[in-house]
CSV table of C-alpha atoms in Angstrom, one decimal:
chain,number,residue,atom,x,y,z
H,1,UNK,CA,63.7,-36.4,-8.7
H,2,UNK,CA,62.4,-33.1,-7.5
H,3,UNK,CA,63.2,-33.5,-3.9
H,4,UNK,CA,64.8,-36.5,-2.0
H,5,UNK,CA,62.5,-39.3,-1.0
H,6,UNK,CA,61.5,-39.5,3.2
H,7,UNK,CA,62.4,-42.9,4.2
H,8,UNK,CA,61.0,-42.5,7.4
H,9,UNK,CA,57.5,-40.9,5.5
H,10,UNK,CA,57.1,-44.6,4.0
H,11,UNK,CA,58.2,-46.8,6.9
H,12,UNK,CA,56.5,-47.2,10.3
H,13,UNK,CA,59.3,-46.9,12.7
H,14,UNK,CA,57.9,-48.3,15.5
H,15,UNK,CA,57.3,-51.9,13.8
H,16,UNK,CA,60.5,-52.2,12.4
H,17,UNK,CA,62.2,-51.0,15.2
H,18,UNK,CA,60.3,-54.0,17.1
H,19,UNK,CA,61.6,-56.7,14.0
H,20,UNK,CA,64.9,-54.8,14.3
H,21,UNK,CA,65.8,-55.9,17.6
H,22,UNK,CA,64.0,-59.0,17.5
H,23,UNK,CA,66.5,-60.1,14.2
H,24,UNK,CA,69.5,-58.7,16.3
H,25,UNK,CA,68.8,-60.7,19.2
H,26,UNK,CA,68.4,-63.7,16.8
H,27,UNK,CA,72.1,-62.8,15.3
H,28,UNK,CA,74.0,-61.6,17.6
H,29,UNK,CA,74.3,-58.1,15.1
H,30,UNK,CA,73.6,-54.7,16.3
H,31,UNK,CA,71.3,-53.4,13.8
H,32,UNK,CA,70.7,-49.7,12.8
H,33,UNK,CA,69.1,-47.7,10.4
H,34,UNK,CA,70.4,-44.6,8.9
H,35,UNK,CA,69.3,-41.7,6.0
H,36,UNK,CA,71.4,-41.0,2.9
H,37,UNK,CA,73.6,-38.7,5.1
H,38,UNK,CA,74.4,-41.6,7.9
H,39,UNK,CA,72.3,-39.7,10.8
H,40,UNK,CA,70.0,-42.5,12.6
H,41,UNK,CA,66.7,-42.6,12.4
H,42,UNK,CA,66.3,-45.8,14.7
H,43,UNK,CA,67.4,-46.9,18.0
H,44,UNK,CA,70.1,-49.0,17.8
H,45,UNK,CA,69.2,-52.3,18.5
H,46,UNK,CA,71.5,-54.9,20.5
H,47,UNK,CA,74.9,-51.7,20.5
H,48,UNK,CA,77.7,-53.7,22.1
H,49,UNK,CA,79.1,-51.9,25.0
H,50,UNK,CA,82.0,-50.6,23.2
H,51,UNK,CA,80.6,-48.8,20.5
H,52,UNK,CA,78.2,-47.8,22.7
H,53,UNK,CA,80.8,-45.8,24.4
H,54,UNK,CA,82.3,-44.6,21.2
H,55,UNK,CA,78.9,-43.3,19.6
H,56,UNK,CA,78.2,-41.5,22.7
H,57,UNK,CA,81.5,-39.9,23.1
H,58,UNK,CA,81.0,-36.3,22.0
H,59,UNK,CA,84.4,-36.2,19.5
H,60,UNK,CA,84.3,-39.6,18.6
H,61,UNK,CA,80.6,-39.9,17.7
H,62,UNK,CA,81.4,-38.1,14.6
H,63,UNK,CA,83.7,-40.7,13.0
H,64,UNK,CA,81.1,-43.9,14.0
H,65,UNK,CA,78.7,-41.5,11.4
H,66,UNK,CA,81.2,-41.2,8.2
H,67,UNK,CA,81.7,-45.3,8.9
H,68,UNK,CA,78.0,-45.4,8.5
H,69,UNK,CA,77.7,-42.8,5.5
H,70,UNK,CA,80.6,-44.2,3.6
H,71,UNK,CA,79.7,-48.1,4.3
H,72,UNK,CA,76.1,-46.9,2.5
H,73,UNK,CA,77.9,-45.2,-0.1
H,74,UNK,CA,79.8,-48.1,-1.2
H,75,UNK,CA,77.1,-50.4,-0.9
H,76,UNK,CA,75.6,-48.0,-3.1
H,77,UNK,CA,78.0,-48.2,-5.4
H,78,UNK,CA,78.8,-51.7,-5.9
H,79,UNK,CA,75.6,-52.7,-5.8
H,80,UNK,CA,75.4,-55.2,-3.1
H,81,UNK,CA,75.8,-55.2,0.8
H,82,UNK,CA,79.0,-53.9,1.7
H,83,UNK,CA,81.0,-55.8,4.5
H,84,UNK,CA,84.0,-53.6,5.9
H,85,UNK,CA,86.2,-52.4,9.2
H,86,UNK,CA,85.9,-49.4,11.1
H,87,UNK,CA,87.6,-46.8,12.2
H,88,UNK,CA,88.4,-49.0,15.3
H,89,UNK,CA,89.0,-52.2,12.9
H,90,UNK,CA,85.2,-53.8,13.8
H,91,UNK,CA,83.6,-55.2,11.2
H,92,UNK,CA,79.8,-53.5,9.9
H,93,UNK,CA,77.7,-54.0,6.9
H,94,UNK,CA,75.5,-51.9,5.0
H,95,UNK,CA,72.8,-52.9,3.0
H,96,UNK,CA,71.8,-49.7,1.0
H,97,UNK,CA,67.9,-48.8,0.6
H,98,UNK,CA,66.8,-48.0,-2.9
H,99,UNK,CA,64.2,-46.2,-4.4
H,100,UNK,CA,63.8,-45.0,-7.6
H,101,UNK,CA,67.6,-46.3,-8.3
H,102,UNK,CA,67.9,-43.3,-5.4
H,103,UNK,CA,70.2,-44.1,-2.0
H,104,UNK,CA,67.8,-42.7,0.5
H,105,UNK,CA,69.4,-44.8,3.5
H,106,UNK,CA,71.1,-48.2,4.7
H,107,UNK,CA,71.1,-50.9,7.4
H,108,UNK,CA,73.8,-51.1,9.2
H,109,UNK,CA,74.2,-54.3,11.1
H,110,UNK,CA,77.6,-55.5,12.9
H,111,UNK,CA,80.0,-54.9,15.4
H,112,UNK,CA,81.4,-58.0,15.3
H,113,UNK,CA,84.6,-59.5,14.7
H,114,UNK,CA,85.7,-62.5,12.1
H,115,UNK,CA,87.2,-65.9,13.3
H,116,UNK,CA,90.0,-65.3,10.4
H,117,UNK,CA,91.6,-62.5,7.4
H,118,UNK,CA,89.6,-60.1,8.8
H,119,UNK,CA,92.5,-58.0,7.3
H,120,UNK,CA,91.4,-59.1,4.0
H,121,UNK,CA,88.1,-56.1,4.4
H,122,UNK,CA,88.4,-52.7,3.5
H,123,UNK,CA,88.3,-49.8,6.2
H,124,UNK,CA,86.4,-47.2,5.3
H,125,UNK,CA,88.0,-44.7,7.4
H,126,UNK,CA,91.2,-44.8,8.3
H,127,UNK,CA,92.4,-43.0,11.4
H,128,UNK,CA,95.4,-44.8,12.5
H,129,UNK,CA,97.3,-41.5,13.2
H,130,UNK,CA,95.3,-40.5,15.7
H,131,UNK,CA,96.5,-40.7,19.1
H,132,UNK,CA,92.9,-40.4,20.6
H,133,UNK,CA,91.3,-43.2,18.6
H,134,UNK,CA,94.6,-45.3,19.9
H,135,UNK,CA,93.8,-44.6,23.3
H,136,UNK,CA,90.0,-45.2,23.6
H,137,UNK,CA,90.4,-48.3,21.9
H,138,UNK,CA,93.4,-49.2,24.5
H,139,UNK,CA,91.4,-48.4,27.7
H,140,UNK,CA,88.3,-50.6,26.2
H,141,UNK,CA,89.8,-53.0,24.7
H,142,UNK,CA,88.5,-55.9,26.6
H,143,UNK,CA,85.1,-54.8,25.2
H,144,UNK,CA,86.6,-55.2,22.0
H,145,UNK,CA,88.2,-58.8,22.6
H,146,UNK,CA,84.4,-60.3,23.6
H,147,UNK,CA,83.0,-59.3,20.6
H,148,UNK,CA,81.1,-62.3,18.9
H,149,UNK,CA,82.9,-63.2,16.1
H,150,UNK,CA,81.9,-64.7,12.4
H,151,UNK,CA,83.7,-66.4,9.5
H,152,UNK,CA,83.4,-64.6,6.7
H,153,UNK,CA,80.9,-66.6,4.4
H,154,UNK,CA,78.8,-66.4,7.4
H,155,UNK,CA,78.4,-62.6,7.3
H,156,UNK,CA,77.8,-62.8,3.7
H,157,UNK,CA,75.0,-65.0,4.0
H,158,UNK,CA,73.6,-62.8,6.8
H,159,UNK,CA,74.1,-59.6,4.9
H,160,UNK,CA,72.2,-61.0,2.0
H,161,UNK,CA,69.1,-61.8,4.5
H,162,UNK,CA,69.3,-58.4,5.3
H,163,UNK,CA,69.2,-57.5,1.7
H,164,UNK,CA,65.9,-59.9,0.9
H,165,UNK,CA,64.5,-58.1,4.1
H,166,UNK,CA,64.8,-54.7,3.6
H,167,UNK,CA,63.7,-54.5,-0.2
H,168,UNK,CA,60.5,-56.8,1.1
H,169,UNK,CA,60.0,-54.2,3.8
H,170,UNK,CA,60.7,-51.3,1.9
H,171,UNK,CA,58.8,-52.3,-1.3
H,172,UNK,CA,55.5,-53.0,0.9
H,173,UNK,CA,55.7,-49.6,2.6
H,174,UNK,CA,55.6,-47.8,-0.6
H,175,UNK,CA,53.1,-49.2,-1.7
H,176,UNK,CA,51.0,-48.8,1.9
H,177,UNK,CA,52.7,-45.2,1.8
H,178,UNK,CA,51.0,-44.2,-2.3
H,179,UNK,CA,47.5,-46.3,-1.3
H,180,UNK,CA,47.0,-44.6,1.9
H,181,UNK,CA,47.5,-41.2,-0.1
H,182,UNK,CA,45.4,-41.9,-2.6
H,183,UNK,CA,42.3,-43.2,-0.5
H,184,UNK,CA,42.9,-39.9,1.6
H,185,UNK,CA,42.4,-37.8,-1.5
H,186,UNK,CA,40.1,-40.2,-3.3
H,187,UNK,CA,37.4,-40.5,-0.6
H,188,UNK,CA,37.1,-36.8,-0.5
H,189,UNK,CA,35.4,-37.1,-4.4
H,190,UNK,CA,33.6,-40.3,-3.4
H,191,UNK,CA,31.6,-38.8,-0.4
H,192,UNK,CA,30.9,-35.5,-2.5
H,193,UNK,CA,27.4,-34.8,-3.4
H,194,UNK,CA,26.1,-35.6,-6.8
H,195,UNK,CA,23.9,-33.1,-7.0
H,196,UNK,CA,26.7,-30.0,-6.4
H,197,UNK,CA,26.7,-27.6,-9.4
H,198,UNK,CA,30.2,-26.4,-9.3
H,199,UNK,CA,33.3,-27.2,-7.3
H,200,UNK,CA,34.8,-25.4,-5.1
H,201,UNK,CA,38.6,-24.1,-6.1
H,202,UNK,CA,40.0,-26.6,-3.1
H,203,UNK,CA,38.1,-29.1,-4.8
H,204,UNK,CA,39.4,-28.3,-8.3
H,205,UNK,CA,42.8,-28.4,-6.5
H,206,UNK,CA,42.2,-31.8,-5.2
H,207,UNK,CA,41.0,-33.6,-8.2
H,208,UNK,CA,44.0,-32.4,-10.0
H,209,UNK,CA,46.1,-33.7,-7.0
H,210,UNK,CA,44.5,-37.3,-7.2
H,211,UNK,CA,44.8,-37.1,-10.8
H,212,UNK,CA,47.9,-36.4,-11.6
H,213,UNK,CA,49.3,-38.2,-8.5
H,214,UNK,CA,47.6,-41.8,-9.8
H,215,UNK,CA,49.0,-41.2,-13.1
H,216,UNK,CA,52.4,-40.8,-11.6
H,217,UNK,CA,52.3,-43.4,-9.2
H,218,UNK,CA,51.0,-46.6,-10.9
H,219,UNK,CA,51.2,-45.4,-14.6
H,220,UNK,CA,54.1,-43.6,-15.8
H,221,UNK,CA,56.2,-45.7,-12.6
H,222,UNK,CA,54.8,-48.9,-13.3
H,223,UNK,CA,54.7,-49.7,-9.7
H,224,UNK,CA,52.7,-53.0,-9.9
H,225,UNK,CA,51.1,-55.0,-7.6
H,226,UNK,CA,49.4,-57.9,-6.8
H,227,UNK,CA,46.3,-56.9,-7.0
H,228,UNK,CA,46.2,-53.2,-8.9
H,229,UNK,CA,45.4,-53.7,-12.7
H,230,UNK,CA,47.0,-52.7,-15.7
H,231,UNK,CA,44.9,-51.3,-18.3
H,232,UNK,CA,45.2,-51.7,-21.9
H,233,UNK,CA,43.7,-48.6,-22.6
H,234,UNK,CA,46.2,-46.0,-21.0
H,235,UNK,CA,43.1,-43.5,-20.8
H,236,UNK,CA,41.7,-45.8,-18.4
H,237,UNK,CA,44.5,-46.1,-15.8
H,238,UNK,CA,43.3,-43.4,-13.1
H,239,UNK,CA,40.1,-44.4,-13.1
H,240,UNK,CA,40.9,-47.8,-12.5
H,241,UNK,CA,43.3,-47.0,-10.1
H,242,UNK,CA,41.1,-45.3,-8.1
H,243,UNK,CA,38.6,-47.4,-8.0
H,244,UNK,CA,41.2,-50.0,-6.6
H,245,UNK,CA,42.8,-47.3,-4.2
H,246,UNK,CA,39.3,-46.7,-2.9
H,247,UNK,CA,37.9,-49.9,-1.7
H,248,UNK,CA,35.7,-48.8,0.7
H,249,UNK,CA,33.6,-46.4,-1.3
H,250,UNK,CA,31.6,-46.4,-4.5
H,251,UNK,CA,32.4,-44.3,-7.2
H,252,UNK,CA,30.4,-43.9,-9.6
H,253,UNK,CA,31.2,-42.8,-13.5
H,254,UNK,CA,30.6,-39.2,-13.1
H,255,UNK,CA,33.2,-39.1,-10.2
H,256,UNK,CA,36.0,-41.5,-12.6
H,257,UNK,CA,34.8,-39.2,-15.7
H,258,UNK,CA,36.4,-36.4,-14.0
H,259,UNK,CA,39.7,-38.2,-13.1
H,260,UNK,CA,40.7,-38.7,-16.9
H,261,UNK,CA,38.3,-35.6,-18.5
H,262,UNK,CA,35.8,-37.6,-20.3
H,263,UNK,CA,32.7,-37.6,-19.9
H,264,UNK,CA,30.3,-40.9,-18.2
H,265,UNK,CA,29.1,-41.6,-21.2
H,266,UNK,CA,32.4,-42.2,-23.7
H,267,UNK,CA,34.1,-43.8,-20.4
H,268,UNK,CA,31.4,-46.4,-20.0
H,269,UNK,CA,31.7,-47.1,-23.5
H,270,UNK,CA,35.8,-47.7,-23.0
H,271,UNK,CA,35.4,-49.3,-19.8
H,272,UNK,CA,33.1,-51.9,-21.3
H,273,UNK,CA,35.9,-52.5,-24.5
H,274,UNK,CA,38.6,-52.5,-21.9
H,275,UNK,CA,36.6,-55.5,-19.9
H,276,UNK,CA,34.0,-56.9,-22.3
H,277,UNK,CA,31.0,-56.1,-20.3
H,278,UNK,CA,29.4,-53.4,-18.0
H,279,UNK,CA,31.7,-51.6,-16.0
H,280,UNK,CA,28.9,-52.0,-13.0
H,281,UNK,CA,29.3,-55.5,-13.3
H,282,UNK,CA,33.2,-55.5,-13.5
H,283,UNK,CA,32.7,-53.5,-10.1
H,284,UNK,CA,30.5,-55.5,-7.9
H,285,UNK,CA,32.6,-58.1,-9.1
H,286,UNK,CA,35.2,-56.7,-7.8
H,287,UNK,CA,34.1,-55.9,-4.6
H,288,UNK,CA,33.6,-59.8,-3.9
H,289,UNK,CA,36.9,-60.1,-5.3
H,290,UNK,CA,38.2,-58.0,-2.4
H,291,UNK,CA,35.7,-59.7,0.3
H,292,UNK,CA,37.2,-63.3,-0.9
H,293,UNK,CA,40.8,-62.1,-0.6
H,294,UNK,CA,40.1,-60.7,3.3
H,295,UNK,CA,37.9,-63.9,3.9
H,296,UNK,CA,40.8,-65.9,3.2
H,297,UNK,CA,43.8,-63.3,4.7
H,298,UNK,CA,42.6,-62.5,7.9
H,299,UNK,CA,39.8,-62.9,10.5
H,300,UNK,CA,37.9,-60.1,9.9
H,301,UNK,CA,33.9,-61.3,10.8
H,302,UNK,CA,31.2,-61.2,7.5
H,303,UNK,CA,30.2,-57.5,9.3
H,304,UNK,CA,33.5,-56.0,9.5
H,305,UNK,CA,34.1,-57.0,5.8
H,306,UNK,CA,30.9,-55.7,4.8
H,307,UNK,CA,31.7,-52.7,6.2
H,308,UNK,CA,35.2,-52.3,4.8
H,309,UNK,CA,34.4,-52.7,1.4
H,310,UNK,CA,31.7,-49.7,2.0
H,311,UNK,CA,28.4,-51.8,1.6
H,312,UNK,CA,25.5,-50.4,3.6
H,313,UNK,CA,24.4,-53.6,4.7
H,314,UNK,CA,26.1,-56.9,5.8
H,315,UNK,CA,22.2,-58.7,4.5
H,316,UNK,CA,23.0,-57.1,1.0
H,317,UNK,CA,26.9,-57.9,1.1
H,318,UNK,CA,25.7,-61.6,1.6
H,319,UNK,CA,23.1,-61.3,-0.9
H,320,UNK,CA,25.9,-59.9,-3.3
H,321,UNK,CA,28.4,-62.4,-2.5
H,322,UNK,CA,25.8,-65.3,-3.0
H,323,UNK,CA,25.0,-64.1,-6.4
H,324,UNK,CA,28.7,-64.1,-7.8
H,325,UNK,CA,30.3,-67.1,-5.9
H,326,UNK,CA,27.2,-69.1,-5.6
H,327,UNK,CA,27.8,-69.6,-1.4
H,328,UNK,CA,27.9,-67.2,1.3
H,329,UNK,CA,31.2,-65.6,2.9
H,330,UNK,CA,30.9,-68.1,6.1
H,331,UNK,CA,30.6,-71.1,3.9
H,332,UNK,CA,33.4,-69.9,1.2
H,333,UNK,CA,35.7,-68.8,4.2
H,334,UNK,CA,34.8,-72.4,5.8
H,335,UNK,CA,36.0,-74.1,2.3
H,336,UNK,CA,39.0,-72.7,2.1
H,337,UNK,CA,40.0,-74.2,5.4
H,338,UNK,CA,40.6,-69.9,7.3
């Protein structure tokens, strides 16, 4: 891995920063999320008033931060969320975020206390020689006593939502994260004129981008998803993944020659093998495909999905529609009860 992967590139803070608090309201957990090095990167939802204290205090600030780095480490490490004391003998989790079998962050979720053998955790850090950890925990430690407090199966079971959670999350942001870049660089081919000679050396520069970035992303990763296709004919895998990437455009077999270096001809000849008939019909198929999965999904009107799939016309995206399914969107929305 060439450089370490941006968790916060892939995930929109502000929406799970809203979820965040609303599942640490729901739990009673003070919920944060960290990067590989244990630095925040989100508010902290629900902080008890103790800790609060602790993680604002300008010496002590630093040990709540090697709690968090090491608690992701571990979890790291075995595999699994890992449940554990502080430095002050409070009980956090981490639920380590993976990609690429890389550690690029964790959830931390706790201060909380057990209802029994809370000895029985590990502490991650171990400060009990420290006269200044003694005394701030003295002075606040009626904070301390009305901490909520969990039996232990109980913080495994909510650990493990967290797990389910944060892979879902994460999962579905990469994919949002390698889709949005590829229509970004895609559309840029799509909306080039036909008729250019040459192309420019930023162009050049971009098709090798999109080229080599498609291959990358879905083929040589295998990063399926519901939806993108798999070809059988490896050749074939950029085009087809940029045809998916680029919903709301049309490109047409000059534009995909380019993206695997053959020519329209030989393509359309592999593209037909590959789906045992024209590749023009594969595509307007396709595209109602696409309009029957947003006619179903959300509440988009007949216009708005006409226009997001890049037809010129919501008459000739009803027209198209009719011909494949046999109905028009409002009566195939209607029978499947959206």
């Amino acid at each position: 891995m060439a450089e370490r992967f941006d968790i916060e590139r892939v995930l929109d803070l502000k929406k799970w920063e809203a979820l965040q608090e609303k599942i640490a309201v729901a739990t009673d957990l003070a919920i944060i999320l960290v990067d590989y090095r244990g630095k925040p990167i989100t508010r902290h939802s629900q902080v008890k008033p103790f800790c609060q204290l602790a993680r604002e205090h300008p010496e002590l600030s630093v040990y709540c931060e090697k709690c968090d780095a090491r608690g992701g480490v571990e979890a790291v490490r075995t595999g699994k969320p890992f449940i554990y004391r502080c430095h002050f003998d409070i009980i956090d989790m981490a639920i380590p975020i993976m990609v690429d079998n890389h550690y690029v962050g964790a959830i931390m979720a706790g201060e909380i206390m057990t209802t029994a053998h809370q000895d029985q955790l590990e502490q991650v850090l171990n400060l009990s020689d420290r006269e200044d950890i003694h005394r701030f925990k003295a002075q606040h430690q009626k904070l301390i006593d009305a901490y909520p407090r969990f039996s232990l199966t109980k913080l495994t079971e909510m650990a493990a939502m967290l797990e389910q959670l944060s892979e879902y999350i994460v999962t579905e942001a990469i994919k949002k994260d390698y889709l949005v870049k590829a229509y970004k660089q895609t559309l840029r081919i799509a909306k080039r004129d036909p008729s250019e000679a040459a192309f420019s050396a930023e162009d050049t520069a971009d098709l090798e981008f999109v080229r080599e970035d498609l291959r990358q992303s879905l083929l040589e990763k295998r990063l399926t998803t519901a939806g993108v296709y798999q070809t059988k004919n490896r050749t074939l895998q950029p085009a087809v993944d940029a045809v998916f990437a680029n919903k709301a455009a049309h490109l047409d077999l000059a534009q995909l020659a380019e993206l695997v270096n053959l020519s329209p001809t030989y393509l359309s000849r592999l593209l037909r093998e590959e789906f045992g008939e024209p590749f023009s019909q594969i595509y307007a198929k396709l595209k109602i495909h696409w309009a029957e999965e947003l006619l179903s999904s959300t509440d988009l009107s007949v216009a708005e999905i006409s226009d997001s799939l890049g037809y010129l016309e919501p008459s000739y995206f009803i027209r198209s529609f009719k011909k494949i399914t046999g109905t028009t969107p409002l009566k195939w929305r209607q029978g499947t009860g959206k």
